[in-house]
CSV table of C-alpha atoms in Angstrom, one decimal:
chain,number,residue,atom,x,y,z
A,17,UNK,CA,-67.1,14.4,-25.3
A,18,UNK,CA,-65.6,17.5,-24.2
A,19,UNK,CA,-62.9,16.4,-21.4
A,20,UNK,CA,-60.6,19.0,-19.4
A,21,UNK,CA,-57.3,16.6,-18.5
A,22,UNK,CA,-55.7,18.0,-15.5
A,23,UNK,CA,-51.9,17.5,-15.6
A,24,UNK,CA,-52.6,17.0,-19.1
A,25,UNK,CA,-48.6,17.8,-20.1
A,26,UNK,CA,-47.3,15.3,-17.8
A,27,UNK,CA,-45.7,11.9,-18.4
A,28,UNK,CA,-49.2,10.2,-18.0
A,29,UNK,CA,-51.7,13.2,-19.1
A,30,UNK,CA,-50.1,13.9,-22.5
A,31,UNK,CA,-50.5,10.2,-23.6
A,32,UNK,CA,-54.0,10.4,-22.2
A,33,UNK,CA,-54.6,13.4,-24.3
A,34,UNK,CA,-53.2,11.3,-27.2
A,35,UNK,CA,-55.5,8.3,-26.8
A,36,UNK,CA,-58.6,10.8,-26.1
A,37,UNK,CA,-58.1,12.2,-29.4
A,38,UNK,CA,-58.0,9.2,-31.3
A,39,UNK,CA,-61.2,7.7,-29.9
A,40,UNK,CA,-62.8,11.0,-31.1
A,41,UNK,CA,-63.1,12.8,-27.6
A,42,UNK,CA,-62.1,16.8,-27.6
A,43,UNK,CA,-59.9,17.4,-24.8
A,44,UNK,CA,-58.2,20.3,-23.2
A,45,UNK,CA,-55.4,20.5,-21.2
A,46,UNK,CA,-54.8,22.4,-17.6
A,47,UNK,CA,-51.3,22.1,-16.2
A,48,UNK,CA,-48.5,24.6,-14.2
A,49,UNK,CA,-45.7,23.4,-16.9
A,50,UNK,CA,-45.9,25.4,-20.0
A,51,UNK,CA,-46.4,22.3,-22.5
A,52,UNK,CA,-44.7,19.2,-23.3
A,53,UNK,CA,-42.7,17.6,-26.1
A,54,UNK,CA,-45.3,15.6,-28.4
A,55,UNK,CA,-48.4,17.5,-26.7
A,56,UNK,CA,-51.0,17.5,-29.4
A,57,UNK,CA,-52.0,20.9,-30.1
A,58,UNK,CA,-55.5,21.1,-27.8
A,59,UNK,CA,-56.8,23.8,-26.0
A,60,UNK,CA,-54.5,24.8,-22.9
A,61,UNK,CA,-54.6,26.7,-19.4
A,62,UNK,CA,-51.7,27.1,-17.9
A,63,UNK,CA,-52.8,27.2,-13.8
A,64,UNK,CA,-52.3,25.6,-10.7
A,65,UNK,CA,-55.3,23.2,-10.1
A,66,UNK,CA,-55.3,24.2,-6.6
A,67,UNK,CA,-56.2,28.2,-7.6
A,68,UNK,CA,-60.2,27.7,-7.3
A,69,UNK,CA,-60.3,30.9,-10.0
A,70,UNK,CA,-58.0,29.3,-12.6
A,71,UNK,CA,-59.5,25.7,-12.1
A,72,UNK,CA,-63.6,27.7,-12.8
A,73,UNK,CA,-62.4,29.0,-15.9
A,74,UNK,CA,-60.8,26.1,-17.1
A,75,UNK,CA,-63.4,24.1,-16.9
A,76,UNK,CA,-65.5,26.8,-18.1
A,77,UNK,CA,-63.6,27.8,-20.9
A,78,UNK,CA,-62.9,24.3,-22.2
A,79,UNK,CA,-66.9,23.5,-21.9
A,80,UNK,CA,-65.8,20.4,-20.0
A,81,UNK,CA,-68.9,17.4,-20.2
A,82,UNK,CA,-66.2,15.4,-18.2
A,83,UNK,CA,-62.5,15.7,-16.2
A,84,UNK,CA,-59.6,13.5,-16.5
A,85,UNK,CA,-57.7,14.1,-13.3
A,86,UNK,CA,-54.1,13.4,-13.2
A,87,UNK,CA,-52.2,16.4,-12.0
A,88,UNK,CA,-50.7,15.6,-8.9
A,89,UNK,CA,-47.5,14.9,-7.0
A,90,UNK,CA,-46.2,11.3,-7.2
A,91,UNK,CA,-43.9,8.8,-5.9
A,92,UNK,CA,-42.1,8.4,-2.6
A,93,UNK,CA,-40.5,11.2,-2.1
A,94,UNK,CA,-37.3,11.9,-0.2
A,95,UNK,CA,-39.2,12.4,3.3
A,96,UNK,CA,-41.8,13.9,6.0
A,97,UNK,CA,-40.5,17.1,5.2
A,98,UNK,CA,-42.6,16.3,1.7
A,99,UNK,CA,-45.7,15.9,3.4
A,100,UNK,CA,-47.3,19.5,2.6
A,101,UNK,CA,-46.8,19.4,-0.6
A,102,UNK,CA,-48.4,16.0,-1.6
A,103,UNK,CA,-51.3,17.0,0.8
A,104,UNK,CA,-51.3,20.3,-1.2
A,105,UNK,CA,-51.3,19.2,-4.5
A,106,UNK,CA,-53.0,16.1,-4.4
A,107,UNK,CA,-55.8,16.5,-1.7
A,108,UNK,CA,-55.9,20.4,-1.8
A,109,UNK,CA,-56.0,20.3,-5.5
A,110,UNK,CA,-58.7,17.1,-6.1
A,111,UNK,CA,-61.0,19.1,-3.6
A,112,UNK,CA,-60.6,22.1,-5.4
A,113,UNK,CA,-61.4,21.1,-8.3
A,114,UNK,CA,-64.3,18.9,-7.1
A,115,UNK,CA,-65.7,22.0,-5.5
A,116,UNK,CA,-65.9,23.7,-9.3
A,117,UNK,CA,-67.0,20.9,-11.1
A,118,UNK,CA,-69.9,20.5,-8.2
A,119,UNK,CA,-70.4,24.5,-9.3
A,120,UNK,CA,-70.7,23.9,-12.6
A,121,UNK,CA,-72.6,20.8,-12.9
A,122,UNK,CA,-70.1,18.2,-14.2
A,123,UNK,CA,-71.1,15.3,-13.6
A,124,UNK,CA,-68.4,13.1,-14.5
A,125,UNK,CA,-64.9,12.0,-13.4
A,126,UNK,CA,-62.1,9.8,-13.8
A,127,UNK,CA,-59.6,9.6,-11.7
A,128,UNK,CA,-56.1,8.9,-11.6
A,129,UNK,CA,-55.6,6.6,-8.8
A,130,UNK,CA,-52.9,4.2,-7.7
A,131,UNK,CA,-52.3,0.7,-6.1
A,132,UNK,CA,-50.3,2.5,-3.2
A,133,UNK,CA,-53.7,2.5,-1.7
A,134,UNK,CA,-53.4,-1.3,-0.7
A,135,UNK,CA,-49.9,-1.5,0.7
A,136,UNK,CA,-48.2,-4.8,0.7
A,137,UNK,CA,-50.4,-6.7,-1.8
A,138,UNK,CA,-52.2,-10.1,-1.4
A,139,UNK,CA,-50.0,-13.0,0.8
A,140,UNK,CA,-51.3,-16.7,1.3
A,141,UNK,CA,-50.4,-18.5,4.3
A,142,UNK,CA,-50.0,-22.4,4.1
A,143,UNK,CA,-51.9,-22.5,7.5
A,144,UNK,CA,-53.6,-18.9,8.3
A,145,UNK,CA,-55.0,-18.4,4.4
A,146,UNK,CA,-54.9,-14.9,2.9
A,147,UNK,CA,-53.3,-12.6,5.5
A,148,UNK,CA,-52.1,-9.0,5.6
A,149,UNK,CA,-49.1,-8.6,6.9
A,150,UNK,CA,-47.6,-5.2,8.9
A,151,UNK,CA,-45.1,-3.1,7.8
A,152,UNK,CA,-41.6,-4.8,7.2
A,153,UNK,CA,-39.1,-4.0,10.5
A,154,UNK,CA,-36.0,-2.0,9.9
A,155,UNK,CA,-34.3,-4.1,11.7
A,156,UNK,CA,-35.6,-7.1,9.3
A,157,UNK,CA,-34.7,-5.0,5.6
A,158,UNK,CA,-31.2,-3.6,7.8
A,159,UNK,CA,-30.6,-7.8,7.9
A,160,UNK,CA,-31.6,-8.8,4.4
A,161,UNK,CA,-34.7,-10.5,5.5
A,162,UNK,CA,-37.0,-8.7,3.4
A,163,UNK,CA,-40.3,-11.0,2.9
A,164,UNK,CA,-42.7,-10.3,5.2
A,165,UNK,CA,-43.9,-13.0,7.7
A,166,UNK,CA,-47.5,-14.2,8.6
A,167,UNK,CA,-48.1,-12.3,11.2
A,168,UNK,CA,-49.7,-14.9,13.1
A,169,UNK,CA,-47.3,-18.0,12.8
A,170,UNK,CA,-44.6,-16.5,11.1
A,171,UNK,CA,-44.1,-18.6,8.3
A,172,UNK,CA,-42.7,-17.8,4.8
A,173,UNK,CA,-45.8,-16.2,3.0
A,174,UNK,CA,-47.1,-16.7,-1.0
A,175,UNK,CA,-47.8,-13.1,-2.9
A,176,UNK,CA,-50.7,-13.3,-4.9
A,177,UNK,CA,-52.8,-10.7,-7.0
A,178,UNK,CA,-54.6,-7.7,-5.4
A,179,UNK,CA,-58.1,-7.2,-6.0
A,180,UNK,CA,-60.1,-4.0,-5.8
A,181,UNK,CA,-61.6,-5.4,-3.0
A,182,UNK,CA,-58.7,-5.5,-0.5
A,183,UNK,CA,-58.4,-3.1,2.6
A,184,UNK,CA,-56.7,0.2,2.0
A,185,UNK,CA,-53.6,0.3,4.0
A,186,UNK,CA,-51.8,3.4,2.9
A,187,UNK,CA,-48.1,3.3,4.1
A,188,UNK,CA,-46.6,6.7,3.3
A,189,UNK,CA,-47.6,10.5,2.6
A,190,UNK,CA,-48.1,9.5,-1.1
A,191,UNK,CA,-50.2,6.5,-0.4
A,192,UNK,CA,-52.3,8.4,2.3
A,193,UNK,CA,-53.4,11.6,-0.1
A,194,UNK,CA,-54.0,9.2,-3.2
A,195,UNK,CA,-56.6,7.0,-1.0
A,196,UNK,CA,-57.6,10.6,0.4
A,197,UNK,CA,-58.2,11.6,-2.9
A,198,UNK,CA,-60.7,8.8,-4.0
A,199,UNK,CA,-62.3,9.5,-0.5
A,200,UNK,CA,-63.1,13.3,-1.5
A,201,UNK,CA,-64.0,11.6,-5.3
A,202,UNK,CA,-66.3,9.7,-3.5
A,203,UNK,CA,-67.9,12.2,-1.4
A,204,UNK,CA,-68.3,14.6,-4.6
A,205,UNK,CA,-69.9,11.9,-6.4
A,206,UNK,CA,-72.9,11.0,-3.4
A,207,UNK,CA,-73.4,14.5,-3.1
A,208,UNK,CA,-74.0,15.8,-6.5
A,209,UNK,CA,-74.9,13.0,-8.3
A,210,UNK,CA,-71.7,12.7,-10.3
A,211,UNK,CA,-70.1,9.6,-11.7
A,212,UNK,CA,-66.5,8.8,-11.0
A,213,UNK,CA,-64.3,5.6,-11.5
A,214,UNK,CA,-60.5,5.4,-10.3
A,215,UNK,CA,-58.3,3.9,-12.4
A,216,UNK,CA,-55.5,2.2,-9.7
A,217,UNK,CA,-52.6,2.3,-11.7
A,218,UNK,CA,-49.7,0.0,-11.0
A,219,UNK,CA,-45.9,1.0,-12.1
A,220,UNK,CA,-46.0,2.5,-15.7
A,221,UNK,CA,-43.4,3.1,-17.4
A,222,UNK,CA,-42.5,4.3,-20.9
A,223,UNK,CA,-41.3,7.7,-22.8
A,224,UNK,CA,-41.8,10.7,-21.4
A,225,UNK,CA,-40.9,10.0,-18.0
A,226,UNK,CA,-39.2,12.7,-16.0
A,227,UNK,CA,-35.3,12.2,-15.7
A,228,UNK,CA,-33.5,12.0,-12.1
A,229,UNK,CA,-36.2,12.5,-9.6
A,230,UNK,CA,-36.9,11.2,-6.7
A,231,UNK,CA,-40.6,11.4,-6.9
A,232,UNK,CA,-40.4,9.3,-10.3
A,233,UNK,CA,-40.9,5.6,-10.8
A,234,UNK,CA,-38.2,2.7,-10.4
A,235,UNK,CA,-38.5,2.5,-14.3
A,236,UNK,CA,-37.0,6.3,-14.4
A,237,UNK,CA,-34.2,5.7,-11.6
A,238,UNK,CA,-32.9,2.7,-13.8
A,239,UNK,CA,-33.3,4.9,-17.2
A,240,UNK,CA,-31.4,7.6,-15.9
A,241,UNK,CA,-28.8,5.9,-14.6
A,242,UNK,CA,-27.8,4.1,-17.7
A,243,UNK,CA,-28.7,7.2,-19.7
A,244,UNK,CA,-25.3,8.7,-17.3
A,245,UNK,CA,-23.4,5.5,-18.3
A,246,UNK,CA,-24.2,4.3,-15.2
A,247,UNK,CA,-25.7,0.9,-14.3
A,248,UNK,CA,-29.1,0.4,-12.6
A,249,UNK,CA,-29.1,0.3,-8.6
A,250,UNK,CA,-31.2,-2.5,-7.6
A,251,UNK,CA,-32.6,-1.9,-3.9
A,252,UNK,CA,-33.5,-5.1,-1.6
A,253,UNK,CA,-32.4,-8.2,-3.6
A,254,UNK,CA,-34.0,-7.4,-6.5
A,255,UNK,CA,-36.8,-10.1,-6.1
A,256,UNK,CA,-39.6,-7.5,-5.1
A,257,UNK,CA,-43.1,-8.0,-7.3
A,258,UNK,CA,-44.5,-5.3,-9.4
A,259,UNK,CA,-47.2,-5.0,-12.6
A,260,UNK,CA,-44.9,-2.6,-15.4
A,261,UNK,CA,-47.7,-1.2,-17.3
A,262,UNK,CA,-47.0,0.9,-20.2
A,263,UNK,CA,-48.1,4.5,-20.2
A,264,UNK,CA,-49.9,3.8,-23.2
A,265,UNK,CA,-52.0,0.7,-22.2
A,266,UNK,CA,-53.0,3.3,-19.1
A,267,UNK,CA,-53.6,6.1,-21.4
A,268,UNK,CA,-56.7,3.3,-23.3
A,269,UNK,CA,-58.1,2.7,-20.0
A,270,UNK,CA,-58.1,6.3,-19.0
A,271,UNK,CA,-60.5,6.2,-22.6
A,272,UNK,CA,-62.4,3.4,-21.8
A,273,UNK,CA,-63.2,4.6,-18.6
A,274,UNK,CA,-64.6,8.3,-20.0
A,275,UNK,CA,-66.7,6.0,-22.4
A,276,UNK,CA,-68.3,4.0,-19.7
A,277,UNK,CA,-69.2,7.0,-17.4
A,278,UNK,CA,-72.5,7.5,-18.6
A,279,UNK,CA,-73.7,4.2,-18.2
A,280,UNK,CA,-72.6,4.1,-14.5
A,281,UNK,CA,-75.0,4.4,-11.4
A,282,UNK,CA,-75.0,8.3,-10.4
A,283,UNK,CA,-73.7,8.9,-7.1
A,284,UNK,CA,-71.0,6.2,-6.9
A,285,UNK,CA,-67.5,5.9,-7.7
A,286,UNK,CA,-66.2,2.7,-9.3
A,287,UNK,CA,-62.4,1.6,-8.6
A,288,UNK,CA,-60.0,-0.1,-11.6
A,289,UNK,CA,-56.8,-1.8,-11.1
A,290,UNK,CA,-55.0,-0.9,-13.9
A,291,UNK,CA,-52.1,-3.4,-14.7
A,292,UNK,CA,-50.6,-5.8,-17.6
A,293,UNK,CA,-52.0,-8.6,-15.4
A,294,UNK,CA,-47.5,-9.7,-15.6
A,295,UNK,CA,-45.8,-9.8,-12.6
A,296,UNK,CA,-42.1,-9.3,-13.2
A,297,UNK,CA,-39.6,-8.5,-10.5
A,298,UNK,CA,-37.9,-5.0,-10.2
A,299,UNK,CA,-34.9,-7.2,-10.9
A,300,UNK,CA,-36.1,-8.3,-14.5
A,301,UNK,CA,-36.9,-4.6,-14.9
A,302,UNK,CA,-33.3,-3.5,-14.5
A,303,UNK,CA,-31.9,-6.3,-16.5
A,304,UNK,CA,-34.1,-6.5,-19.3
A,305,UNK,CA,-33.9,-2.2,-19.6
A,306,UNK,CA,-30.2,-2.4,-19.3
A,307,UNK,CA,-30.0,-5.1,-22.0
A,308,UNK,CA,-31.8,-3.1,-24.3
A,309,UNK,CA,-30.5,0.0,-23.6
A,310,UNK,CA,-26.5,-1.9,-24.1
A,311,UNK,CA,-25.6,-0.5,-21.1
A,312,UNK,CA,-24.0,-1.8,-17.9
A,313,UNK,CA,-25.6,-4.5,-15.8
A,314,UNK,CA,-27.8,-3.7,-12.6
A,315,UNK,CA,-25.8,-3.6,-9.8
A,316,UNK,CA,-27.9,-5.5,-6.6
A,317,UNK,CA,-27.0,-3.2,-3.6
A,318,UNK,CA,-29.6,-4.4,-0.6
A,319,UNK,CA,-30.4,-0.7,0.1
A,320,UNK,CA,-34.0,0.2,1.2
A,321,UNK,CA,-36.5,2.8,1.7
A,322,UNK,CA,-39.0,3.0,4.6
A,323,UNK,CA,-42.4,3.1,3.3
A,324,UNK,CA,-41.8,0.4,0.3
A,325,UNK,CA,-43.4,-2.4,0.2
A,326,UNK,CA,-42.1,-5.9,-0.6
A,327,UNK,CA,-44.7,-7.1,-2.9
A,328,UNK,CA,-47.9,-5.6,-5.0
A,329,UNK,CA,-49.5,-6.8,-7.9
A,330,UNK,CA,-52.6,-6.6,-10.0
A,331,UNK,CA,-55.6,-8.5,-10.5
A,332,UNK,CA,-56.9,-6.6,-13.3
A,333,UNK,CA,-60.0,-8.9,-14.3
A,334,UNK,CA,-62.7,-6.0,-13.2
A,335,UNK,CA,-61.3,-3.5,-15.9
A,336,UNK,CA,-61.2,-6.2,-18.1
A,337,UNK,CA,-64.3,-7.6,-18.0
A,338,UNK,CA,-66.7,-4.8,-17.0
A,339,UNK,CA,-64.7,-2.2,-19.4
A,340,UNK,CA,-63.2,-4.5,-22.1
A,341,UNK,CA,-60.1,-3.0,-21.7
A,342,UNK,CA,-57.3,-5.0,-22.8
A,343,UNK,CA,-53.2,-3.9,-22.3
A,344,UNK,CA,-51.5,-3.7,-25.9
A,345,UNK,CA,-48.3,-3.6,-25.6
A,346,UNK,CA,-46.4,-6.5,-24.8
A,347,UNK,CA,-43.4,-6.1,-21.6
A,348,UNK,CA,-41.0,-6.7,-24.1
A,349,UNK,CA,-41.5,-4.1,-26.8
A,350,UNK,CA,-42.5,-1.8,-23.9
A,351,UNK,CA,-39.1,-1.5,-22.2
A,352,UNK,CA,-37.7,-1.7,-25.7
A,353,UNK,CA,-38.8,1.6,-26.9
A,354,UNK,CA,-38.5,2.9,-23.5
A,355,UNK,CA,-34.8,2.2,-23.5
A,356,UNK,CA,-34.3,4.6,-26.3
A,357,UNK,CA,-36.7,6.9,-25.8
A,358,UNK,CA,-36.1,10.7,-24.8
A,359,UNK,CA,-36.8,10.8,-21.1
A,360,UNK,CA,-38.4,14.9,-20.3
A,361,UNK,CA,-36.9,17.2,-17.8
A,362,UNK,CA,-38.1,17.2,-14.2
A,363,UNK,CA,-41.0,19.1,-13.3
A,364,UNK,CA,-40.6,22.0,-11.5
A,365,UNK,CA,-41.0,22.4,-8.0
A,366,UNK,CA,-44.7,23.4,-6.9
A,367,UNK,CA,-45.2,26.9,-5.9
A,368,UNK,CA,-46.8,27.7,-2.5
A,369,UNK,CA,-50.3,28.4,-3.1
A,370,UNK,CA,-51.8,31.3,-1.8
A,371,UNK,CA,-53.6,31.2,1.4
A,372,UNK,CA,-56.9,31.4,1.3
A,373,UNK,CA,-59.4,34.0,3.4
A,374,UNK,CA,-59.9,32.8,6.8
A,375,UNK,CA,-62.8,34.1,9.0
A,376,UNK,CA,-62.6,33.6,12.6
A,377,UNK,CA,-65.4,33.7,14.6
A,378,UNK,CA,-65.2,34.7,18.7
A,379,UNK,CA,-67.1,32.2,20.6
C-alpha cells in the first residue's frame, strides 16, 4: 500500500516510516523540517500540512491509497498564549488535509491520537464505584495533596485502566484539538465513506525524541536533564501513573492498523489505546533512566503544572485482540537504549500560515 506519513521526519513519524517499510508498505513522507537523522530514503515533500496546495500534491504526487497522520503540535505547552498554534496545526491542519483526501478519493486513515482525550483516567470508589473525578484544586497540588477525591464522598480513590469507552474530558489546549481532531476524522469518514482508526497513544518514549522542549514528553525533560549533567526533576511526589510505550511498539501498531483498514466498516472511525498495558510511575521513569544513563538521581521537587492530570493508564485489550498487536519491547530494554541514545534537535517553531480568502457577504 502506498501511504503518505504526515510528520513523517518526526520523533514518532520516522519510526513509522521504518516499520511501514519492513511490512512491505511504500510510504512517502510530508513534513516542514527538512529530514531527519535515520529517515529512510522515501519519497519526500517538504510543506506545511495546513497549505491545502502543498498537502493536494502530496498526496497526489505520492499516489497515496492511505495517510498516516502524525504531524502535529504536541505536549503541554508553556500556556494559553499557545492556544493558536495547537488549534492551527493540529485542527487547521487535520481538516485540511481531510478536505484533499475527500478530493481525491482516499479512503483511508490512521490517525495519531492520544489518551489526553480522557483526562484523569479510570478511579474506583470503595462506596460510589467507578467515578470521574474534576480537575485537581490548586489549592489541593499548592498543599501536596495531589490524588484526587470522589467527588461525591470524598474518599481516597483506586486508579484503574482506561478503556476506549470512557468519556472524553479534555483538560488543556492540547487535549481539546487532539479529541477535536478525531471529531473532524470522524466527520470525514461518515461523509465520504472513508475508514479511519485512532491510535490513542499513551507516553512514548525512546530515541529520537526532541531535546529541551517544553512541548516534549516527561521521558525527554528527564533525558535532557541528565544529558546536561543534571539530575531528573520529579514534579508532584513522583507517584503519578503513566503507560511508557516505546516509539517502536507505536510505530507496529501504526502498521497493524494500515493493514486492517480495509476490512473495516466504511464510514466509521475505530479508536485504539495504544500502550505497554505497564503502569509505572513517572518516579520509576526518572530512576530507572537515570540509573542507566549513570547519572545523578531524580530530585522529587512537588512542583506542578495546571492542566496535568494525576493518573492515566491504558487498557489496551481492543488493539490487542481485534488487531493482534502485541508491544515488543520490554520497559527495561526500552529506557536502556533510550538512555544512550542521540536525542534530535527541537523542532522549529511553526510558521504563521497564510490567511486564507475570505468573502463577506452584506446581509
Amino acid at each position: 500500500m502506498r501511504v503518505l506519513v504526515t510528520g513523517g521526519a518526526g520523533f514518532i513519524g520516522s519510526h513509522i516510516v521504518e516499520a511501514l517499510l519492513a511490512a512491505g508498505h511504500e510510504p512517502a513522507v510530508l513534513d516542514l523540517r527538512p529530514g531527519a537523522p535515520g529517515l529512510p530514503r522515501v519519497p519526500f515533500h517538504r510543506a506545511d500540512v495546513r497549505d491545502p496546495d502543498a498537502v493536494r500534491a502530496a498526496l497526489a504526487g505520492s499516489g497515496a491509497e492511505a495517510v498516516c497522520h502524525q504531524a502535529a503540535m504536541v505536549g503541554l505547552g508553556k500556556d494559553f498564549a499557545d492556544a493558536p498554534g495547537y488549534v492551527g496545526a493540529n485542527d487547521l491542519g487535520t481538516a485540511v488535509l481531510l478536505a484533499a483526501m475527500a478530493g481525491l478519493g482516499i479512503r483511508d486513515l490512521v490517525l495519531a491520537g492520544s489518551m489526553v482525550v480522557y483526562g484523569e483516567g479510570r478511579y474506583d470508589c470503595p462506596e460510589h464505584g467507578t467515578v470521574r473525578p474534576g480537575p485537581r484544586a490548586p489549592e489541593d497540588l499548592s498543599a501536596g495533596r495531589y490524588e484526587p477525591p470522589c467527588p461525591h464522598c470524598g474518599r481516597p480513590l483506586t486508579p484503574g485502566l482506561v478503556s476506549e469507552d470512557a468519556p472524553a474530558d479534555p483538560r488543556n489546549v492540547y487535549a481539546t484539538t487532539k479529541l477535536a481532531q478525531e471529531h473532524l476524522a470522524a466527520c470525514w469518514a461518515r461523509t465520504t465513506g472513508g475508514r479511519a482508526i485512532s491510535l490513542r497513544y499513551h507516553n512514548v518514549y525512546g530515541d529520537r525524541m526532541p531535546r529541551d522542549t517544553p512541548y516534549a514528553g516527561v521521558a525527554a525533560f528527564f533525558r535532557s536533564a541528565l544529558e546536561r549533567g543534571e539530575a531528573p526533576r520529579v514534579f508532584e511526589d513522583g507517584a503519578q501513573r503513566r503507560d511508557f510505550v516505546h516509539v517502536r511498539d507505536v510505530a507496529t501498531a501504526n502498521a497493524a492498523a494500515l493493514t486492517a483498514l480495509p476490512g473495516r466498516p466504511a464510514g466509521t472511525l475505530r479508536a485504539y489505546n495504544t500502550g505497554s498495558g505497564e503502569p509505572r510511575t513517572v518516579g520509576e521513569m526518572a530512576r530507572a533512566l537515570a540509573a542507566a544513563f549513570g547519572g545523578p538521581a531524580p530530585v522529587v521537587t512537588g512542583e506542578y503544572r495546571l492542566g496535568d492530570v494525576r493518573h492515566i493508564t491504558a487498557d489496551s485489550a481492543r488493539l490487542r485482540d481485534e488487531l493482534g498487536w502485541r508491544p515488543a519491547v520490554p520497559f527495561s530494554r526500552g529506557v536502556h537504549s533510550f538512555a544512550h541514545a542521540p536525542l534530535a534537535d527541537p523542532p522549529a517553531p511553526l510558521p504563521a500560515p497564510a490567511p486564507a480568502p475570505v468573502t463577506v457577504t452584506a446581509r
